[in-house]
Coordinates of C-alpha atoms in Angstrom, one line a residue:
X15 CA 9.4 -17.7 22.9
X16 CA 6.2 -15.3 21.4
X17 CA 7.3 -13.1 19.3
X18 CA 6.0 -10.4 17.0
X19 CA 7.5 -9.3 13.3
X20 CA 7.5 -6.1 14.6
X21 CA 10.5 -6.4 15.6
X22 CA 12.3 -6.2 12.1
X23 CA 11.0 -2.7 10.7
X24 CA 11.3 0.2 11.9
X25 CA 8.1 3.4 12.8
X26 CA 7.5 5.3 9.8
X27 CA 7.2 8.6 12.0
X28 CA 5.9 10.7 8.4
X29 CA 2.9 8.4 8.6
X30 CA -0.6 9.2 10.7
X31 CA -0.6 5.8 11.5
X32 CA 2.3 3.0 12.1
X33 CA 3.0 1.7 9.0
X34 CA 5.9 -0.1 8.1
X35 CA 7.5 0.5 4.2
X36 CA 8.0 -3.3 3.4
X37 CA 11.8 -2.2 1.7
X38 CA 14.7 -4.2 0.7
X39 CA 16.9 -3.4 3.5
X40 CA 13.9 -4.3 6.1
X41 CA 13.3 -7.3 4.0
X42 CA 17.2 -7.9 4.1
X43 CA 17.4 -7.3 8.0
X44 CA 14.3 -9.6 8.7
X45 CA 15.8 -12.5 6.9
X46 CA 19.1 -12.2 9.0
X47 CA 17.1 -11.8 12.1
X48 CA 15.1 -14.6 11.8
X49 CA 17.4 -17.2 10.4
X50 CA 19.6 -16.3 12.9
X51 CA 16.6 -17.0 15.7
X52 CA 16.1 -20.8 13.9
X53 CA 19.2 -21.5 14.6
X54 CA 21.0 -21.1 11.2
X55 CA 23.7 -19.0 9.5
X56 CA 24.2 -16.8 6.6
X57 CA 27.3 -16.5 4.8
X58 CA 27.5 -13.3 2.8
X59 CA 29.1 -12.5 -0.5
X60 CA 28.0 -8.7 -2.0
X61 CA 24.5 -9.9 -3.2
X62 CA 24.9 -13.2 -2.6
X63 CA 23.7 -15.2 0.5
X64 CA 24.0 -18.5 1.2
X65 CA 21.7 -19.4 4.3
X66 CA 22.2 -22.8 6.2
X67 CA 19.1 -23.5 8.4
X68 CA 19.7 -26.5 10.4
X69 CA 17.7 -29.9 10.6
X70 CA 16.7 -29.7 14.2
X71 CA 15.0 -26.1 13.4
X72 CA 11.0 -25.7 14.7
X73 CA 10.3 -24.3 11.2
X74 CA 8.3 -25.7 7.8
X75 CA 10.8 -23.8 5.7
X76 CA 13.2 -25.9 4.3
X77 CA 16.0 -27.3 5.8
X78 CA 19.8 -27.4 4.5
X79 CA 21.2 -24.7 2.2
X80 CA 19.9 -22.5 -0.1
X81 CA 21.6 -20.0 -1.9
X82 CA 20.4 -16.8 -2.3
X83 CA 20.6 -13.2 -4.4
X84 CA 19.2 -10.6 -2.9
X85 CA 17.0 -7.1 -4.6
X86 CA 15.5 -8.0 -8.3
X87 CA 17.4 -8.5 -11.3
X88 CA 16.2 -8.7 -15.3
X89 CA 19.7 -11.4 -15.9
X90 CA 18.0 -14.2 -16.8
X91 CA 21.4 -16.3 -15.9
X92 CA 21.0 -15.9 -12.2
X93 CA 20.1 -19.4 -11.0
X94 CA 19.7 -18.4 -7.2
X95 CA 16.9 -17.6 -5.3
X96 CA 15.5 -14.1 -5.2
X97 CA 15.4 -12.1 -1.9
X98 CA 13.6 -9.0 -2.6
X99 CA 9.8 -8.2 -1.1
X100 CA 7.6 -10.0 -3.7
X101 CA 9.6 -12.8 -3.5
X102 CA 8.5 -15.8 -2.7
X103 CA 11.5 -16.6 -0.6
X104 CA 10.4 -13.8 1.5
X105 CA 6.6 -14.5 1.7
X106 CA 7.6 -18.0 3.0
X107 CA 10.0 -16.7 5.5
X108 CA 7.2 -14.4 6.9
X109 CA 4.5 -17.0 7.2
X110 CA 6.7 -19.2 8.6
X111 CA 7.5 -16.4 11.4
X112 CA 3.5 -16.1 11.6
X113 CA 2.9 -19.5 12.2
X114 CA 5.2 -20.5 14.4
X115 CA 4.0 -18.1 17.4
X116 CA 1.1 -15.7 15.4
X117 CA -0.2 -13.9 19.0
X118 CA 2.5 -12.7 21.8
X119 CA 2.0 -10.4 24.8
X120 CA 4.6 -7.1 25.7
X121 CA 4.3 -4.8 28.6
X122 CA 4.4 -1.3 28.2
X123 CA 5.1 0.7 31.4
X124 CA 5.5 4.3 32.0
X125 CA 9.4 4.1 33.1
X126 CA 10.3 2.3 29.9
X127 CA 8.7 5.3 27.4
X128 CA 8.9 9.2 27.1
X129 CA 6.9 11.3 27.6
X130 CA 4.8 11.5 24.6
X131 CA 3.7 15.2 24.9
X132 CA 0.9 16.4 22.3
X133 CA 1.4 18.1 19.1
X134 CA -0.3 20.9 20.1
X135 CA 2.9 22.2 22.4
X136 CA 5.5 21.5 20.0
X137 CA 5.1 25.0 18.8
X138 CA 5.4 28.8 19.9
X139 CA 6.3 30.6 23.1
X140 CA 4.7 28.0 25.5
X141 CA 7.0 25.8 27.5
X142 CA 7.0 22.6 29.0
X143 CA 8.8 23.0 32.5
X144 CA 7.9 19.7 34.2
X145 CA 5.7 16.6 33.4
X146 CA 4.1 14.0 36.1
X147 CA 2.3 10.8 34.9
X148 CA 0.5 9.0 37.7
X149 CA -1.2 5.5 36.6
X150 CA -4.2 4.3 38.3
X151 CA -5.1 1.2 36.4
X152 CA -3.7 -1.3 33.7
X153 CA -5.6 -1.6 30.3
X154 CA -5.4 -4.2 27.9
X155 CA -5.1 -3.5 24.1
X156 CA -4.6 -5.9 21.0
X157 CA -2.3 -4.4 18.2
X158 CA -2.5 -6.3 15.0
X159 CA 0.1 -6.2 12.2
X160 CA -1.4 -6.6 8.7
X161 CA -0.2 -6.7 5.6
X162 CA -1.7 -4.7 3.0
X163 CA -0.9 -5.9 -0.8
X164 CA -2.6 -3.1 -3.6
X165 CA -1.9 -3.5 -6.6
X166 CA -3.1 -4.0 -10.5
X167 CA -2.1 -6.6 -12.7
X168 CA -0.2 -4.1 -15.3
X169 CA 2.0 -2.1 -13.5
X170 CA 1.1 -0.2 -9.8
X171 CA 1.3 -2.0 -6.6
X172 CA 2.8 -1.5 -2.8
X173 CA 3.2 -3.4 0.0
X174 CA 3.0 -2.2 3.6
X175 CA 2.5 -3.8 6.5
X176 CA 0.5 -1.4 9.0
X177 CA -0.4 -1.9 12.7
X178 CA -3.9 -1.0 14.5
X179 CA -4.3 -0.9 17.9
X180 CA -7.6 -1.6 19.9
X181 CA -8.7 -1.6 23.4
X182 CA -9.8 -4.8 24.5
X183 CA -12.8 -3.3 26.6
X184 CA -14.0 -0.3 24.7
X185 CA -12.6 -1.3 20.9
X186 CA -11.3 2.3 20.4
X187 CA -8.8 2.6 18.1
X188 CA -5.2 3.7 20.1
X189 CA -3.3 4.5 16.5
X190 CA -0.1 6.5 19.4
X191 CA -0.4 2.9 20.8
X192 CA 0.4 1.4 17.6
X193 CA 3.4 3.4 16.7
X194 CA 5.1 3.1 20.0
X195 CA 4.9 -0.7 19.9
X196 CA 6.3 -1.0 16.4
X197 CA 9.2 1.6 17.8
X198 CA 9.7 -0.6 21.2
X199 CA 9.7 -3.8 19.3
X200 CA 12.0 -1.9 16.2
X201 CA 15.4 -4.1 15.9
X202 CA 16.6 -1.0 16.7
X203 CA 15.3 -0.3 19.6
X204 CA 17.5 -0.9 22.9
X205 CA 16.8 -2.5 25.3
X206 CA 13.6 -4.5 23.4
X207 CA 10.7 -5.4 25.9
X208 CA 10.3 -8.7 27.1
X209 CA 7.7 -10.8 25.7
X210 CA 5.7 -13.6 26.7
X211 CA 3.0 -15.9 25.2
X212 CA -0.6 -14.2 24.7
X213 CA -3.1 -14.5 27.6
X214 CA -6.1 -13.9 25.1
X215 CA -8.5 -16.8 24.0
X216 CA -8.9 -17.5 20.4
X217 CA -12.6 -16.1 20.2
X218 CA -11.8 -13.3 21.5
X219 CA -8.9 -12.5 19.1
X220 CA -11.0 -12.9 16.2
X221 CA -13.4 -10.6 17.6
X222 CA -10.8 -8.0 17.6
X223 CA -10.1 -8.5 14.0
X224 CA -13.0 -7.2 12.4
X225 CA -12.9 -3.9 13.8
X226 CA -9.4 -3.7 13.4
X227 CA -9.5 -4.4 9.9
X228 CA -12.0 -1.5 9.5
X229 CA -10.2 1.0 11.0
X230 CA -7.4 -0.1 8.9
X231 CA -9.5 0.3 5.6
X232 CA -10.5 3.4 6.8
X233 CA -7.1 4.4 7.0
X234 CA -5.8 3.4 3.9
X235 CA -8.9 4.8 1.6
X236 CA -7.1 7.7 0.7
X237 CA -4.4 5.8 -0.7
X238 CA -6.2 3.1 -2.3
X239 CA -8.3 5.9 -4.2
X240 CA -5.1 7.8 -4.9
X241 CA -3.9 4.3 -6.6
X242 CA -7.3 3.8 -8.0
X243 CA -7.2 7.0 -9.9
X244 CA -3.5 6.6 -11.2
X245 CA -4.8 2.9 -12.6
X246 CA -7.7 4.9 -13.8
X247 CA -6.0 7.5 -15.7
X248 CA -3.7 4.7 -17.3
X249 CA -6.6 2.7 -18.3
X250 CA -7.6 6.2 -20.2
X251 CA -4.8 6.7 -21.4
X252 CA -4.3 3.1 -23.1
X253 CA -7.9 3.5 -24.2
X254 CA -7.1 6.6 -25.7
X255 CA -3.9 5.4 -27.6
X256 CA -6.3 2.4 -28.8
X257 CA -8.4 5.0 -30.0
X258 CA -6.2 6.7 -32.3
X259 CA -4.7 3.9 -33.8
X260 CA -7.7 2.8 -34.9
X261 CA -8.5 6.1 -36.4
X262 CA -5.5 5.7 -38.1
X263 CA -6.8 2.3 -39.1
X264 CA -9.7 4.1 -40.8
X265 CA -8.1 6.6 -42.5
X266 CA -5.5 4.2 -44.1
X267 CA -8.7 1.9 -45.3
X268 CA -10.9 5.0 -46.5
X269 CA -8.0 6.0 -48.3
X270 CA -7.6 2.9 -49.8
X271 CA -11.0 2.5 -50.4
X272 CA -10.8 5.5 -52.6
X273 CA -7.9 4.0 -54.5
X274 CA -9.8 1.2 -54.9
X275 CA -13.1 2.7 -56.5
X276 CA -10.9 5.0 -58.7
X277 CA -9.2 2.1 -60.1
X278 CA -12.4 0.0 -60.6
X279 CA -13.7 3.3 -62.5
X280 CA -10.6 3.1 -64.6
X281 CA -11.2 -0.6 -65.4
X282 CA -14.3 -0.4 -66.6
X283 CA -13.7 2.6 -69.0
X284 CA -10.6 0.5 -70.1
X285 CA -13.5 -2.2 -71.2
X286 CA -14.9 0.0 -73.4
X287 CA -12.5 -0.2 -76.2
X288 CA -10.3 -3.1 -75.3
X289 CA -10.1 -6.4 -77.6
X290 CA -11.8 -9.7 -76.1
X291 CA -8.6 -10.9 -74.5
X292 CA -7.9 -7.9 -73.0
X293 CA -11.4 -7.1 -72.1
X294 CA -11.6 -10.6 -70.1
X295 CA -8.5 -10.0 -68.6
X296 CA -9.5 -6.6 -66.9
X297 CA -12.9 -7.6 -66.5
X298 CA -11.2 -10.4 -63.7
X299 CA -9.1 -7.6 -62.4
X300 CA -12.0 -5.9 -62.2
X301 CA -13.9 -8.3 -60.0
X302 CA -11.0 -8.9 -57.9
X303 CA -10.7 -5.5 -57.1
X304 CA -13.9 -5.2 -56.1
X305 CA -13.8 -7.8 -54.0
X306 CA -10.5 -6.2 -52.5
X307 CA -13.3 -3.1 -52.3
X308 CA -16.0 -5.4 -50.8
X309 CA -13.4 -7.0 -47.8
X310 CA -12.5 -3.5 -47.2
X311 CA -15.5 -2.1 -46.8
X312 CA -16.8 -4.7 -44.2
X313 CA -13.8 -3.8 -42.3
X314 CA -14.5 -0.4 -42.2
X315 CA -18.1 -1.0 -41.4
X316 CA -16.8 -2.7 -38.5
X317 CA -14.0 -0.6 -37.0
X318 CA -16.8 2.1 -38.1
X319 CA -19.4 0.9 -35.3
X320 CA -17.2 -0.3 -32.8
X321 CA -16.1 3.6 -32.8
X322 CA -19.2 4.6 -32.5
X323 CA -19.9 3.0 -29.9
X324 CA -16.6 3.5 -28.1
X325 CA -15.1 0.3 -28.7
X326 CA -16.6 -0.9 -25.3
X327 CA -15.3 -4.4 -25.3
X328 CA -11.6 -2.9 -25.6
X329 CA -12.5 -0.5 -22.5
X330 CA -13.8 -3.8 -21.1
X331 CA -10.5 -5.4 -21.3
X332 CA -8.0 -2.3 -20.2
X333 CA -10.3 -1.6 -17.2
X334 CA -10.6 -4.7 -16.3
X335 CA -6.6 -5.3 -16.1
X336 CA -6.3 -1.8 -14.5
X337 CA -8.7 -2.9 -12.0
X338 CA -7.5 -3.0 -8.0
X339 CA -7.0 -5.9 -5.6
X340 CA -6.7 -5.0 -2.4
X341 CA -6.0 -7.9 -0.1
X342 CA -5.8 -7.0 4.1
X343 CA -4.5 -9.9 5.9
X344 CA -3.8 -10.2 9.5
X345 CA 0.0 -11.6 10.2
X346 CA 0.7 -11.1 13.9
X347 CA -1.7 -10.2 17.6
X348 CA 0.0 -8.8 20.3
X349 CA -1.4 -8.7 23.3
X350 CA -0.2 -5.4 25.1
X351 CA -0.8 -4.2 28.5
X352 CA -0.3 -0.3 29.1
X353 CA -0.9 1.7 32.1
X354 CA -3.9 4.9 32.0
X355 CA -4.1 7.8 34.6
X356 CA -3.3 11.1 34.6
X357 CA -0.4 13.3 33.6
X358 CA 0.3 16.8 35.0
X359 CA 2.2 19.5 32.6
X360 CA 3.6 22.4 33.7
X361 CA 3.4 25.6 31.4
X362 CA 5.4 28.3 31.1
X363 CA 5.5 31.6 29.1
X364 CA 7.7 34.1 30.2
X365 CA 7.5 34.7 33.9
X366 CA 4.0 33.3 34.0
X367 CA 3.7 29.2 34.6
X368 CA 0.1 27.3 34.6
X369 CA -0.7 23.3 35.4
X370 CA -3.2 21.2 33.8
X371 CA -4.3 17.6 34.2
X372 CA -5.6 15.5 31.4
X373 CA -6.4 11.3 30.7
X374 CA -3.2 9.7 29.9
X375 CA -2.0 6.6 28.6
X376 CA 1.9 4.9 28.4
X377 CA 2.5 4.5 24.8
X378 CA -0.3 6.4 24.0
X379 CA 0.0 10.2 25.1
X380 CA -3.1 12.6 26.0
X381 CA -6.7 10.5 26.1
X382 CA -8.4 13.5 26.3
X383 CA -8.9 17.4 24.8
X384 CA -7.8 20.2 25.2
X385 CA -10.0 23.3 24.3
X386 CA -9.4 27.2 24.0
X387 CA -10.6 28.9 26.8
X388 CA -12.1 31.9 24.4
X389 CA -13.2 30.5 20.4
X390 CA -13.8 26.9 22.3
X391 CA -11.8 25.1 19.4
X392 CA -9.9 21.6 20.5
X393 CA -5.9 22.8 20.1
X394 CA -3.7 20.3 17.8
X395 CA -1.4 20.4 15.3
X396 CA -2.7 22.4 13.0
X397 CA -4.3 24.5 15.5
X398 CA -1.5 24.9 18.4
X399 CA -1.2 26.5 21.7
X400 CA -0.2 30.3 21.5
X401 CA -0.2 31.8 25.0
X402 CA -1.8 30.7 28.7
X403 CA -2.2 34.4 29.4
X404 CA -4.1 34.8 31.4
X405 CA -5.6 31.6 29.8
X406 CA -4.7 28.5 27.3
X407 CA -5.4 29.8 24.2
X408 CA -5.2 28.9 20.7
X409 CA -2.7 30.6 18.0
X410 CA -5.4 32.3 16.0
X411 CA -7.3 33.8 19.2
X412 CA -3.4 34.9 21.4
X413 CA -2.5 36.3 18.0
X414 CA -5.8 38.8 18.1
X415 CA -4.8 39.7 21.1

């Protein structure tokens, strides 16, 4: 049966686009989900699972029993494996699920979905009375689940998986039609929507790809700068710290090299009126010490220039390990087919009501704008409906009324 991993997280409705926080308890829910769907059983105890999958499985993971501990733990004692979502356990489990049916196909009809009305009515004195979609035509879209791993190798890094939707014919980006099918296929969801093996050919897929994996980057740019910058400012930081130790490293050798000169002062004026064996003797302490002088002066010669030049191999180094790696990878297609016409709204405000018609989509909401009838700016969230007297109008041009 095609399937999609979708089904094991749930729509992270704070984010602009559908993206899926790749926690513990989804990685938790996914692992019981999909064992269970092999065939195999999990026998909990607290933090420790032990998962039986059985020989006659369709699945390269291993079969048998393995015993495992779930969320990360600093005891080195635990012998068992981890279950947490940089494991390796994990990452298995999930291209396992990949391989074994990587493209599926859902239907998403009209009856099966609200209403998704726009954001742009979800405010003020304007009602919604009564809503009418009427289809005219199927469309065909591809939404493709990536994972997205950003991190550094010293200490930030996330992993998300986020979906992008694109229609097949004119490769616009449907980001409502992402959401809804990661909150249809949501293990939470009830009932899910049946789904049956992709109809789409291989090259066509991969042309999808691409442009999905734009958008995507596009999307995410705000976050991998806002990580870049953090990395950044720790890199600066570390650089900094570097700096003043070796600062203090030069202050501690030019004050000993002061000690040193001094004593080599006193040496020689103890020369002057010393005995010959006593004279020899401080005349090798003498040469010792300045060769003590001599070592530390070619270290502070060194440490010297290197400051001076802002110890760039060092920046070299911290940068370097501060540096991003961004890796997008596609994990599941879904084919989905949705239904486009028109949907009718009826407004109200007060004992006045008004209708308008505008491009719709199942899964998708409104597919086109909306304008003020007087300033001419497209309403939305930020700029909301505020009256349909006598005319739809925005909240900044009802309010000057």
């Amino acid at each position: 049966m095609a399937y999609s991993t979708g089904l094991i997280w749930e729509r992270a409705m704070t984010e602009p686009e559908a993206a899926l926080p790749v926690t513990q308890v989804a990685v938790e829910d996914f692992t019981e989900w999909y064992v269970a769907s092999l065939g195999g059983t999990i026998d909990i105890d607290g933090d420790q699972w032990k998962v039986t999958i059985p020989d006659t499985a369709d699945t390269a993971l291993s079969t048998g029993q393995v015993t495992i501990r779930c969320g990360v733990t600093d005891d080195e004692d635990i012998v068992e494996e981890p279950l947490h979502p940089d494991s390796e356990f994990f990452q298995l489990i999930l291209r396992d699920a990949a391989e074994r049916c990587p493209a599926g196909k859902i239907t998403i009809e009209a009856e099966h979905v609200d209403v998704e009305l726009p954001s742009w009515l979800k405010a003020g004195d304007v009602e919604v009375t009564e809503t009418n979609f009427t289809p005219y035509y199927d469309r065909t879209a591809v939404v493709v689940l990536f994972q997205v791993s950003i991190e550094t190798v010293s200490e930030y890094q996330q992993e998300l998986l986020r979906a992008v939707a694109i229609d097949v014919r004119s490769e616009e980006s449907l980001p409502g039609l992402a959401a809804t099918f990661l909150e249809l296929t949501s293990l939470t969801t009830e009932p899910s929507p049946t789904t049956t093996q992709s109809s789409l050919d291989e090259a066509k897929a991969q042309s999808i790809l691409d442009p999905a994996r734009e958008k995507l980057t596009e999307r995410i740019q705000p976050v991998i700068d806002e990580i870049r910058e953090e990395a950044s400012r720790s890199a600066d930081t570390e650089v900094e710290e570097y700096r003043q130790l070796q600062q203090q490293r030069i202050d501690e050798l030019e004050e000993q090299r002061r000690a040193l000169a001094s004593k080599i002062d006193d040496l020689s004026e103890a020369t002057t009126n010393a005995d010959q064996e006593t004279r020899v003797e401080v005349l090798k302490e003498r040469k010792d010490t300045k060769a003590e002088l001599s070592d530390v002066d070619e270290e502070l010669s060194e440490l010297r220039d290197k400051r001076d030049r802002g110890y760039p191999a060092k920046q070299q180094e911290v940068h370097k390990r501060h540096a991003l790696d961004v890796q997008i990878e596609p994990v599941i297609i879904t084919e989905v087919e949705y239904e486009s016409g028109e949907i009718d709204i009826e407004l109200s405000e007060g004992t006045i009501s008004k209708n308008i018609t505008v491009g719709y989509g199942s899964g998708i909401g409104l597919t086109e704008t909306i304008q003020c009838s007087n300033c001419g700016e497209i309403l939305s969230s930020s700029n909301s409906i505020g009256t349909i007297k006598p005319s739809i109008q925005c909240q900044s041009c009802s309010s000057s009324l």
